[in-house]
XYZ file of C-alpha atoms in Angstrom:
692
model
C 30.830 -4.870 -16.508
C 30.072 -2.094 -14.026
C 26.556 -1.027 -14.978
C 26.108 1.624 -12.252
C 27.459 4.392 -14.448
C 24.789 3.571 -17.066
C 21.895 3.201 -14.610
C 20.507 6.749 -14.941
C 20.613 6.540 -18.717
C 18.944 3.111 -18.635
C 16.130 4.339 -16.356
C 15.493 7.533 -18.366
C 15.465 5.769 -21.715
C 13.371 2.869 -20.371
C 10.679 5.295 -19.196
C 10.707 6.971 -22.612
C 10.232 3.605 -24.332
C 7.463 2.610 -21.897
C 5.648 5.866 -22.644
C 6.004 5.195 -26.386
C 4.662 1.650 -25.849
C 1.673 3.072 -23.961
C 0.957 5.671 -26.654
C 1.362 3.065 -29.403
C -1.028 0.595 -27.755
C -3.641 3.342 -27.224
C -3.351 4.273 -30.900
C -3.512 0.602 -31.911
C -6.643 0.079 -29.832
C -8.398 2.713 -31.972
C -7.148 1.246 -35.256
C -6.105 -2.392 -34.997
C -5.218 -2.621 -38.706
C -2.408 -0.046 -38.523
C 0.743 -2.133 -39.079
C 3.018 0.953 -38.912
C 2.014 1.384 -35.243
C 2.718 -2.320 -34.605
C 6.199 -1.807 -36.110
C 6.783 1.185 -33.832
C 5.681 -0.806 -30.750
C 7.882 -3.709 -31.850
C 10.908 -1.405 -32.163
C 10.357 0.025 -28.672
C 9.975 -3.453 -27.147
C 13.064 -4.610 -29.037
C 15.193 -1.680 -27.836
C 13.979 -2.158 -24.264
C 14.870 -5.855 -24.454
C 18.379 -5.105 -25.721
C 19.004 -2.451 -23.066
C 17.773 -4.626 -20.180
C 19.719 -7.681 -21.384
C 22.879 -5.569 -21.587
C 22.285 -4.351 -18.024
C 21.731 -7.949 -16.873
C 17.985 -7.649 -16.165
C 16.928 -10.970 -17.633
C 13.318 -10.950 -16.413
C 12.644 -7.651 -18.200
C 14.407 -9.023 -21.283
C 12.352 -12.238 -21.129
C 9.017 -10.404 -20.956
C 9.908 -7.977 -23.760
C 11.147 -10.915 -25.857
C 7.769 -12.664 -25.513
C 6.031 -9.371 -26.415
C 8.260 -9.161 -29.495
C 7.258 -12.667 -30.604
C 3.558 -11.784 -30.457
C 4.077 -8.387 -32.137
C 6.197 -10.017 -34.836
C 3.359 -12.427 -35.705
C 0.899 -9.502 -35.771
C 3.018 -7.372 -38.086
C 3.556 -10.348 -40.412
C -0.235 -10.751 -40.385
C 0.104 -14.312 -39.078
C -1.898 -13.385 -35.987
C -5.107 -11.358 -35.730
C -5.001 -8.581 -33.139
C -7.951 -8.387 -30.717
C -8.982 -6.733 -27.428
C -7.633 -9.641 -25.354
C -4.131 -9.318 -26.822
C -4.221 -5.512 -26.380
C -5.193 -5.918 -22.698
C -2.388 -8.433 -22.099
C 0.131 -6.101 -23.784
C -1.075 -3.233 -21.564
C -0.545 -5.466 -18.506
C 2.958 -6.216 -19.779
C 3.736 -2.490 -20.054
C 2.455 -1.953 -16.481
C 4.588 -4.838 -15.186
C 7.643 -3.536 -17.057
C 7.060 -0.108 -15.470
C 6.951 -1.672 -11.987
C 10.082 -3.754 -12.657
C 12.024 -0.731 -13.924
C 10.856 1.326 -10.919
C 12.028 -1.486 -8.617
C 15.406 -1.556 -10.341
C 15.655 2.238 -9.960
C 14.909 1.932 -6.225
C 17.663 -0.642 -5.822
C 15.237 -3.571 -5.455
C 15.471 -6.795 -7.477
C 13.474 -6.831 -10.725
C 11.776 -10.150 -9.888
C 9.680 -8.622 -7.065
C 7.054 -8.459 -9.818
C 5.908 -11.933 -10.898
C 5.560 -11.938 -14.685
C 5.556 -15.710 -15.214
C 1.798 -15.670 -15.886
C 2.142 -12.916 -18.524
C 5.078 -14.730 -20.158
C 2.993 -17.924 -20.274
C -0.003 -16.079 -21.795
C 2.153 -14.446 -24.469
C 3.806 -17.779 -25.214
C 0.373 -19.418 -25.643
C -0.728 -16.633 -27.998
C 2.416 -17.176 -30.119
C 1.971 -20.962 -30.234
C -1.809 -20.878 -30.578
C -1.530 -19.420 -34.063
C 0.911 -22.068 -35.376
C -1.674 -24.133 -37.277
C -2.928 -21.059 -39.152
C 0.429 -19.377 -39.766
C 2.182 -22.303 -41.446
C 5.396 -23.167 -39.732
C 5.218 -20.163 -37.480
C 6.277 -22.320 -34.543
C 9.798 -21.001 -34.729
C 8.375 -17.488 -35.129
C 11.850 -16.169 -35.649
C 12.686 -18.738 -38.316
C 9.598 -17.757 -40.307
C 11.286 -14.509 -41.308
C 14.292 -15.928 -43.150
C 12.011 -18.206 -45.160
C 11.616 -15.432 -47.738
C 15.243 -14.728 -48.585
C 16.243 -18.338 -48.020
C 13.515 -19.890 -50.101
C 16.138 -21.583 -52.230
C 16.314 -24.443 -49.729
C 19.495 -23.541 -47.884
C 18.046 -24.489 -44.539
C 19.960 -27.747 -44.644
C 23.412 -26.205 -44.578
C 22.119 -23.753 -41.959
C 21.508 -26.505 -39.460
C 24.472 -28.668 -40.420
C 27.141 -26.627 -38.627
C 29.069 -28.622 -36.050
C 29.635 -27.059 -32.635
C 32.444 -28.089 -30.340
C 31.868 -28.543 -26.599
C 33.611 -25.200 -26.003
C 31.242 -23.516 -28.467
C 28.247 -25.063 -26.714
C 29.485 -23.914 -23.299
C 29.905 -20.343 -24.596
C 26.376 -20.417 -26.047
C 24.901 -21.819 -22.806
C 26.639 -19.074 -20.797
C 25.316 -16.433 -23.192
C 21.811 -17.892 -22.937
C 21.905 -17.588 -19.133
C 22.691 -13.883 -19.571
C 19.608 -13.470 -21.750
C 21.598 -13.355 -25.006
C 20.714 -15.167 -28.208
C 23.012 -17.467 -30.213
C 22.332 -17.203 -33.947
C 23.632 -19.248 -36.856
C 23.902 -17.334 -40.143
C 24.481 -19.155 -43.443
C 25.556 -16.857 -46.296
C 25.437 -17.730 -50.014
C 27.290 -15.148 -52.112
C 26.271 -14.486 -55.712
C 28.206 -16.434 -58.378
C 29.141 -13.097 -59.966
C 30.773 -11.803 -56.759
C 34.373 -10.848 -57.546
C 35.637 -9.747 -54.116
C 34.448 -12.587 -51.904
C 36.813 -11.658 -49.065
C 35.461 -8.071 -49.024
C 31.862 -9.338 -48.837
C 32.702 -11.832 -46.076
C 34.494 -9.040 -44.172
C 31.403 -6.799 -44.473
C 29.189 -9.611 -43.144
C 31.541 -10.255 -40.205
C 31.745 -6.531 -39.469
C 27.948 -6.119 -39.538
C 27.503 -9.086 -37.186
C 30.300 -7.833 -34.897
C 28.323 -4.629 -34.354
C 25.356 -6.684 -33.098
C 27.327 -8.941 -30.754
C 30.279 -11.344 -30.597
C 31.164 -13.715 -33.461
C 32.234 -16.967 -31.739
C 32.744 -19.192 -34.786
C 32.998 -19.085 -38.551
C 33.234 -21.965 -41.053
C 35.666 -21.728 -42.747
C 37.832 -19.850 -40.175
C 38.354 -16.084 -40.494
C 41.873 -16.500 -41.994
C 40.459 -18.603 -44.859
C 37.692 -16.071 -45.453
C 40.250 -13.260 -45.673
C 42.334 -15.249 -48.182
C 39.236 -16.267 -50.206
C 39.871 -19.959 -49.404
C 36.180 -20.842 -49.692
C 33.591 -21.379 -52.374
C 30.576 -19.012 -52.407
C 29.042 -19.873 -49.053
C 30.166 -19.733 -45.417
C 28.658 -19.992 -41.899
C 28.908 -17.668 -38.897
C 27.739 -18.127 -35.278
C 27.107 -14.895 -33.393
C 25.980 -14.241 -29.793
C 23.851 -11.105 -29.591
C 21.518 -9.109 -27.335
C 19.464 -8.306 -30.454
C 16.904 -10.585 -32.069
C 16.850 -12.583 -35.296
C 15.130 -9.749 -37.163
C 18.013 -7.380 -36.346
C 20.536 -9.954 -37.635
C 18.520 -10.358 -40.846
C 18.361 -6.582 -41.325
C 22.128 -6.285 -40.802
C 22.896 -8.975 -43.421
C 20.253 -7.686 -45.791
C 22.057 -4.351 -46.188
C 25.051 -6.074 -47.855
C 24.915 -6.463 -51.630
C 26.008 -9.456 -53.723
C 24.446 -11.928 -51.266
C 22.259 -14.290 -53.265
C 20.480 -15.794 -50.248
C 20.964 -16.369 -46.564
C 19.352 -18.124 -43.597
C 19.304 -17.049 -39.963
C 18.247 -19.350 -37.142
C 18.569 -19.509 -33.386
C 20.829 -22.188 -31.890
C 19.926 -24.259 -28.845
C 22.977 -26.383 -27.921
C 20.886 -28.634 -25.685
C 18.138 -29.342 -28.218
C 20.205 -31.436 -30.615
C 17.628 -34.155 -31.252
C 14.856 -31.637 -31.799
C 16.921 -29.793 -34.386
C 16.756 -32.563 -36.986
C 13.009 -32.198 -37.558
C 13.479 -28.435 -37.400
C 15.917 -28.693 -40.267
C 13.595 -31.066 -42.136
C 10.625 -28.712 -41.943
C 12.247 -26.029 -44.051
C 13.771 -28.838 -46.153
C 10.273 -29.652 -47.302
C 10.142 -26.140 -48.675
C 12.620 -26.822 -51.496
C 9.907 -28.878 -53.249
C 8.144 -25.672 -54.272
C 11.580 -24.124 -54.754
C 10.671 -22.730 -58.173
C 8.115 -20.634 -56.319
C 11.053 -18.961 -54.646
C 11.267 -16.491 -57.481
C 7.645 -15.373 -57.353
C 8.054 -15.160 -53.579
C 10.835 -12.688 -54.234
C 8.522 -9.712 -53.640
C 8.782 -10.627 -49.959
C 12.350 -9.351 -49.733
C 10.861 -6.074 -50.944
C 8.997 -5.980 -47.653
C 12.359 -6.154 -45.945
C 13.738 -2.924 -47.402
C 10.364 -1.358 -46.577
C 10.769 -2.364 -42.965
C 14.313 -1.137 -43.100
C 13.147 2.172 -44.506
C 10.733 2.524 -41.634
C 13.577 1.922 -39.217
C 16.127 4.006 -41.076
C 14.519 7.427 -40.552
C 14.302 6.663 -36.850
C 18.081 6.510 -36.567
C 19.042 9.709 -38.369
C 16.262 11.465 -36.451
C 17.661 10.186 -33.169
C 21.316 10.849 -33.755
C 21.224 14.629 -34.079
C 18.971 14.722 -31.024
C 21.478 12.745 -28.970
C 24.468 14.751 -30.066
C 22.738 18.068 -29.399
C 21.214 17.429 -25.988
C 22.693 16.683 -22.598
C 20.981 15.123 -19.577
C 21.565 17.438 -16.611
C 20.813 16.644 -12.982
C 18.034 18.927 -11.655
C 20.176 19.708 -8.577
C 22.800 21.296 -10.817
C 20.125 23.476 -12.419
C 18.890 24.472 -8.951
C 22.434 25.485 -7.993
C 22.736 27.462 -11.225
C 19.441 29.192 -10.470
C 20.568 30.059 -6.922
C 23.822 31.563 -8.256
C 21.779 33.511 -10.810
C 19.630 34.808 -7.933
C 22.700 35.994 -5.982
C 23.952 37.735 -9.120
C 20.644 39.605 -9.481
C 20.710 40.673 -5.789
C 24.266 42.030 -6.144
C 23.402 43.770 -9.422
C 20.524 45.611 -7.692
C 22.882 46.573 -4.839
C 25.439 47.970 -7.300
C 22.689 49.981 -9.023
C 21.757 51.546 -5.684
C 25.410 52.413 -4.943
C 25.748 53.988 -8.419
C 22.618 56.110 -7.956
C 23.449 57.139 -4.355
C 27.023 58.205 -5.147
C 26.218 59.544 -8.640
C 28.931 57.400 -10.238
C 28.221 57.843 -13.957
C 30.794 55.297 -15.144
C 29.463 52.659 -12.760
C 25.896 53.350 -13.905
C 26.861 52.981 -17.581
C 28.706 49.719 -16.889
C 25.738 48.430 -14.909
C 23.383 49.120 -17.815
C 25.551 46.806 -19.936
C 25.726 44.282 -17.090
C 21.952 44.456 -16.749
C 21.510 43.367 -20.379
C 23.934 40.454 -19.906
C 22.346 39.256 -16.634
C 18.855 39.499 -18.181
C 19.949 37.338 -21.143
C 21.699 34.919 -18.806
C 18.634 34.757 -16.594
C 16.365 34.039 -19.582
C 18.630 31.199 -20.731
C 18.764 29.666 -17.237
C 14.957 29.886 -17.096
C 14.576 28.230 -20.510
C 16.957 25.429 -19.536
C 14.652 24.623 -16.625
C 11.515 24.708 -18.763
C 9.877 21.391 -19.674
C 6.827 20.871 -21.934
C 3.693 19.867 -20.020
C 3.433 16.903 -22.423
C 5.777 15.052 -20.038
C 2.882 15.100 -17.530
C -0.056 15.000 -19.963
C 1.105 11.904 -21.845
C 0.450 9.608 -18.881
C -3.277 10.481 -18.770
C -4.728 8.915 -21.977
C -3.893 5.468 -20.606
C -5.375 6.332 -17.187
C -8.630 7.598 -18.740
C -8.838 4.465 -20.898
C -8.494 2.213 -17.828
C -11.099 4.210 -15.856
C -13.523 3.972 -18.806
C -13.235 0.171 -18.725
C -13.612 0.083 -14.951
C -16.701 2.318 -14.854
C -18.263 1.028 -18.113
C -18.314 4.584 -19.432
C -17.083 6.017 -22.706
C -14.739 9.016 -22.862
C -12.986 10.957 -25.557
C -9.942 12.713 -24.058
C -8.766 15.782 -25.979
C -5.350 17.248 -25.155
C -4.384 20.766 -26.304
C -1.279 22.894 -25.799
C 0.976 20.056 -24.644
C 3.970 21.990 -26.014
C 3.365 24.733 -23.376
C 6.418 24.893 -21.104
C 6.587 25.090 -17.307
C 9.391 25.189 -14.758
C 10.693 21.700 -13.975
C 9.929 22.051 -10.251
C 6.289 22.821 -11.100
C 6.065 19.975 -13.646
C 7.154 17.472 -10.981
C 4.364 18.615 -8.657
C 1.286 19.079 -10.869
C 0.886 15.433 -11.923
C -1.109 14.406 -8.821
C -3.507 17.405 -8.793
C -4.280 16.899 -12.490
C -4.821 13.179 -11.905
C -7.340 13.988 -9.114
C -9.218 16.414 -11.380
C -9.349 13.984 -14.303
C -10.504 11.118 -12.066
C -13.249 13.376 -10.704
C -14.370 14.326 -14.213
C -14.511 10.645 -15.165
C -16.294 9.499 -12.001
C -18.539 12.416 -10.917
C -18.641 14.552 -14.065
C -19.419 12.410 -17.106
C -22.637 10.415 -16.756
C -23.249 6.789 -17.754
C -23.840 6.372 -21.523
C -27.574 5.545 -21.085
C -28.120 8.594 -18.849
C -26.330 10.821 -21.396
C -28.504 9.423 -24.181
C -31.656 10.129 -22.170
C -30.481 13.759 -21.784
C -29.964 14.041 -25.547
C -26.164 14.000 -25.301
C -23.774 11.750 -27.258
C -23.007 8.466 -25.436
C -19.289 9.311 -25.453
C -18.327 11.937 -22.881
C -15.869 14.695 -23.816
C -13.001 15.383 -21.389
C -10.463 18.083 -22.179
C -6.973 18.783 -20.857
C -5.854 22.187 -22.095
C -2.692 24.218 -21.390
C -1.936 27.740 -22.599
C 0.004 30.891 -21.717
C -1.769 33.850 -20.117
C 0.668 36.692 -19.501
C 3.272 35.595 -16.984
C 1.263 32.479 -16.098
C 0.392 29.105 -17.529
C -3.261 28.107 -17.334
C -4.199 24.419 -17.290
C -7.865 23.508 -17.632
C -9.631 20.191 -17.066
C -13.031 20.300 -18.769
C -15.917 17.871 -19.143
C -19.384 17.936 -20.715
C -20.935 15.994 -17.843
C -23.658 16.626 -15.284
C -22.061 19.719 -13.756
C -21.941 20.453 -10.017
C -25.213 21.125 -8.208
C -24.654 24.130 -5.909
C -27.668 23.207 -3.703
C -26.335 19.702 -3.198
C -22.930 21.144 -2.222
C -24.559 23.541 0.302
C -26.591 20.811 1.980
C -23.630 18.420 2.074
C -21.394 21.104 3.642
C -24.042 21.853 6.297
C -24.604 18.136 6.921
C -20.861 17.649 7.505
C -20.769 20.652 9.859
C -18.349 22.602 7.660
C -20.585 25.693 7.536
C -23.849 26.747 9.201
C -27.188 26.822 7.361
C -27.169 30.623 7.635
C -23.740 30.857 5.973
C -24.857 28.414 3.296
C -27.914 30.526 2.439
C -25.739 33.639 1.991
C -23.433 31.952 -0.537
C -24.122 32.502 -4.216
C -23.886 29.464 -6.516
C -20.273 30.131 -7.627
C -19.039 30.400 -4.017
C -21.111 27.383 -2.956
C -19.458 25.240 -5.633
C -16.023 26.337 -4.352
C -16.823 24.564 -1.054
C -15.650 21.351 -2.767
C -12.096 22.575 -2.087
C -12.638 22.357 1.699
C -10.697 19.554 3.466
C -12.625 16.287 3.742
C -15.449 17.374 1.444
C -16.905 14.677 -0.839
C -20.302 14.193 -2.490
C -19.655 10.557 -3.434
C -22.342 8.250 -2.060
C -19.896 5.361 -1.930
C -16.107 5.183 -1.777
C -14.461 3.706 -4.874
C -10.912 3.260 -6.097
C -11.511 6.208 -8.423
C -12.711 8.871 -5.971
C -14.942 9.611 -3.001
C -12.517 9.639 -0.070
C -12.722 13.420 0.317
C -8.968 13.861 -0.030
C -9.060 14.986 -3.649
C -9.998 18.623 -4.034
C -8.380 20.059 -0.896
C -5.157 18.254 -1.865
C -5.451 19.832 -5.316
C -5.898 23.319 -3.865
C -3.120 23.069 -1.251
C -0.670 21.623 -3.811
C -1.442 24.328 -6.386
C -1.210 27.087 -3.767
C 2.127 25.726 -2.552
C 3.338 26.376 -6.112
C 2.087 29.990 -5.853
C -0.801 29.052 -8.124
C -4.566 29.392 -7.972
C -7.372 26.903 -8.741
C -10.992 27.715 -9.496
C -14.073 25.985 -10.881
C -16.902 27.026 -13.212
C -19.888 24.753 -13.755
C -23.320 24.578 -15.382
C -25.881 21.894 -14.647
C -25.997 19.282 -17.468
C -23.440 21.261 -19.490
C -20.283 20.329 -17.601
C -17.491 21.813 -15.500
C -14.177 23.594 -16.036
C -11.416 23.386 -13.426
C -8.883 26.138 -14.072
C -5.376 26.036 -12.607
C -3.207 29.149 -12.916
C 0.508 28.692 -12.300
C 3.464 31.096 -12.453
C 5.862 30.413 -15.341
C 8.785 30.191 -12.948
C 9.274 30.289 -9.208
C 12.726 31.820 -8.922
C 13.188 35.391 -10.205
C 10.225 37.693 -10.850
C 9.437 41.357 -11.432
C 7.716 42.898 -8.402
C 6.435 46.224 -7.108
C 8.049 47.258 -3.806
C 5.636 49.027 -1.439
C 6.031 50.530 2.027
C 3.720 50.169 5.019
C 5.006 52.327 7.900
C 8.699 51.365 8.097
C 8.345 47.923 6.498
C 8.900 46.996 2.827
C 6.791 44.417 0.973
C 6.887 43.035 -2.567
C 3.799 42.433 -4.741
C 4.388 40.268 -7.864
C 3.925 42.384 -10.987
C 1.896 39.615 -12.646
C -0.868 40.144 -10.051
C -1.013 43.952 -10.419
C -3.566 45.679 -12.683
C -2.702 49.308 -11.884
C -1.627 51.739 -9.159
C -3.675 54.816 -8.270
C -3.721 57.771 -5.870
C -6.932 58.363 -3.932
C -8.203 60.674 -1.202
C -9.565 59.176 2.051
C -12.963 60.579 1.019
C -12.960 58.318 -2.101
C -13.456 55.276 0.145
C -17.103 54.249 0.562
C -18.698 51.599 2.760
C -21.047 48.969 1.305
C -22.373 46.139 3.534
C -19.722 46.929 6.174
C -16.945 46.603 3.573
C -14.733 49.436 2.373
C -14.745 49.848 -1.406
C -13.656 52.296 -4.091
C -15.198 52.905 -7.501
C -12.667 52.654 -10.316
C -13.843 53.286 -13.889
C -17.363 52.248 -12.920
C -16.205 49.054 -11.184
C -16.674 48.500 -7.441
C -13.429 47.217 -5.938
C -13.077 46.135 -2.285
C -10.020 47.534 -0.524
C -7.570 45.884 1.864
C -5.805 48.138 4.386
C -2.344 46.648 4.837
C -1.703 48.297 8.216
C -4.891 46.729 9.669
C -4.325 43.358 8.024
C -0.719 43.176 9.255
C -1.584 44.838 12.614
C 1.093 47.492 12.105
C 0.869 50.295 14.762
C -0.999 53.246 13.262
C 1.067 56.464 13.175
C -0.984 59.113 11.343
C -3.481 59.465 8.549
C -1.938 60.316 5.208
C -3.460 62.971 3.010
C -3.033 60.847 -0.119
C -3.463 57.080 -0.186
C -1.656 54.812 -2.623
C -3.726 51.864 -3.864
C -2.308 48.895 -5.745
C -5.152 47.233 -7.706
C -4.492 43.495 -7.855
C -6.337 40.481 -9.254
C -6.556 36.750 -8.522
C -8.540 34.908 -11.144
C -11.536 37.109 -12.018
C -11.649 38.846 -8.610
C -10.031 42.247 -7.953
C -9.037 44.175 -4.840
C -7.211 47.390 -3.950
C -4.331 47.146 -1.452
C -3.833 50.423 0.461
C -0.147 51.161 1.201
C 1.792 54.156 2.522
C 4.239 54.495 -0.345
C 5.226 53.003 -3.712
C 8.979 52.363 -3.924
C 9.100 51.140 -7.510
C 9.483 48.108 -9.746
C 12.384 45.740 -9.127
C 13.639 42.295 -10.070
C 13.470 40.095 -6.993
C 14.666 36.611 -6.122
C 12.092 34.477 -4.302
C 13.446 32.736 -1.222
C 11.311 30.267 0.745
C 10.422 31.150 4.334
C 11.427 27.714 5.602
C 9.550 25.306 7.853
C 9.433 27.774 10.771
C 6.960 30.073 8.977
C 4.806 27.526 7.178
C 1.625 28.839 8.812
C 1.982 32.323 7.280
C -0.444 31.932 4.381
C -0.370 35.627 3.482
C 3.257 35.499 2.328
C 4.508 33.361 -0.549
C 8.177 33.918 0.357
C 10.748 36.609 0.981
C 13.446 38.421 -0.958
C 16.747 40.056 -0.092
C 16.878 43.670 -1.297
C 19.954 45.394 -2.649
C 20.745 47.038 0.706
C 20.581 43.696 2.513
C 17.112 44.184 4.010
C 14.539 41.391 3.781
C 11.141 42.127 2.210
C 8.219 39.696 2.455
C 6.405 38.795 -0.792
C 2.614 39.106 -0.532
C 0.427 36.215 -1.672
C -2.364 38.154 -3.374
C -4.743 35.187 -3.825
C -4.699 34.355 -0.085
C -5.141 38.006 0.966
C -8.299 38.282 -1.137
C -10.024 35.216 0.323
């Protein structure tokens, strides 16, 4: 089978299942008695095993199979869950993640050695045998309930030809399981052939039926008593086979057991062990409530399927490159629409203007849909952090409670792909530097468990993501002295800085207050990486802190990076665009309204002192003449405000952001450029950088 065409689907779905396994184990660690979570984890491991076996990744299938065995014993309450088992299962999930990543990169899956984990899981399964009577064949323990009538003997009495054994051996090498099913129909069953057909059909859906006794022709013609045997090779497990058979009515009892063609001698005692069970056969009836557990398990599984199916039929996986192309075409459409509007206004073509109004509505709707298609909930980034925080807590011997809010908030896919690392740096810092050791917290009168928050929400045309902690806070004096010690600023400059500005020094390259370097933090490559990454996404990062109360790191990101509303302004002969999301207001002032405070030009607007930025001086544009009236665009970045002085306001317009390319990477003042309707290029001002 050519598996290449399924590779993308396999990788995507595997990562989804791994995330579910991670979430399930975290939940289970909090409440080890919750069997419903164990069932959910089991289902994810089972699906992952089936998918990997189908794709021919036997090592992944082997590890997930061993996980299944342990989880199966836990959910049947034959094995007590503890911290050790949880830790081993977490290690398994990590190893599976590495193996799947290797497979995705075109490397062999066995670059990761999982033999030790497989051995540990195997020991856990076998170690509980004495307590969980007869749990040695963990899989065989399950059929004991429906097959309590002592039909194990016929189940193991099927004769296999050499050809059958060869087929089973070949299947085993591919990671598949050979299962022998013995069916006993009810005496009252009238249509035996119909029931046998339903059994064969159900088993066919799970794998390949390689043998039936009597043969299929005899089953179809009802040339058998009330029982028959089937051998099926499947990528599923014994539980799935049981569930499939259990859905068919008029079956009095059945047994399901794995077949090992090379373990012939060992099978006799295996058959005897259940044979001993017939002695308390009368107890089979009281044990009948156990089958009730089966439908319950089935019910738990059943909702999962209907819930999944509509989702699959209504969604399509689309390559991000195709969405980028679609966005670029949308951008060209917007540029041409603006050009047509200018032609209509210049030549006073009423009909064209009316048509363009209609076209404007259509392109706006189309643009909104294209934007929404690219939007992804931040949960796809957030959901990897609970596990990370849990691991750091163990490593540092601290206690954290991570609270996540607003994970349904949506961001552009290109932004989502980039914010994972900055958020990871911030969370690691909160864990390492922010939250104190439990004893220190207790001495300060705080709870031993530190609170860390990861919050996302919409603010206008932006998404704000905050990382909060209730830790020690950041000491501004310590930051000043460290910055001076490292030669980043002079003592004089440090003394002039207020506390808020001093704390912002942590964003300087190479700055770190860690006394010793650890795996968690302290290399001085954290905060400047965070700032440069966020700014490359046209975002802004800031920090607020109070000693012994904690810190809040606030990241502000644009909703989308492609098409925005902007104000076009003119400085001498040049046109510039200022994003509308950064603009508070536009005002007209006289030159006399400008005052000087501490060698800085400011204006007073509604009682607020606002520094002004003269664009012609900042851009070193040759000065022509003083204007009688000055136009000021009042902008903001975070809490700070400034007034940008320009020669003229052209008006509001939809613009398409184009990157400046590698040639102009040093131009921090501009976040990109746009092509105007008349073909001219206007640079887009980066307000946050201008105000620094």
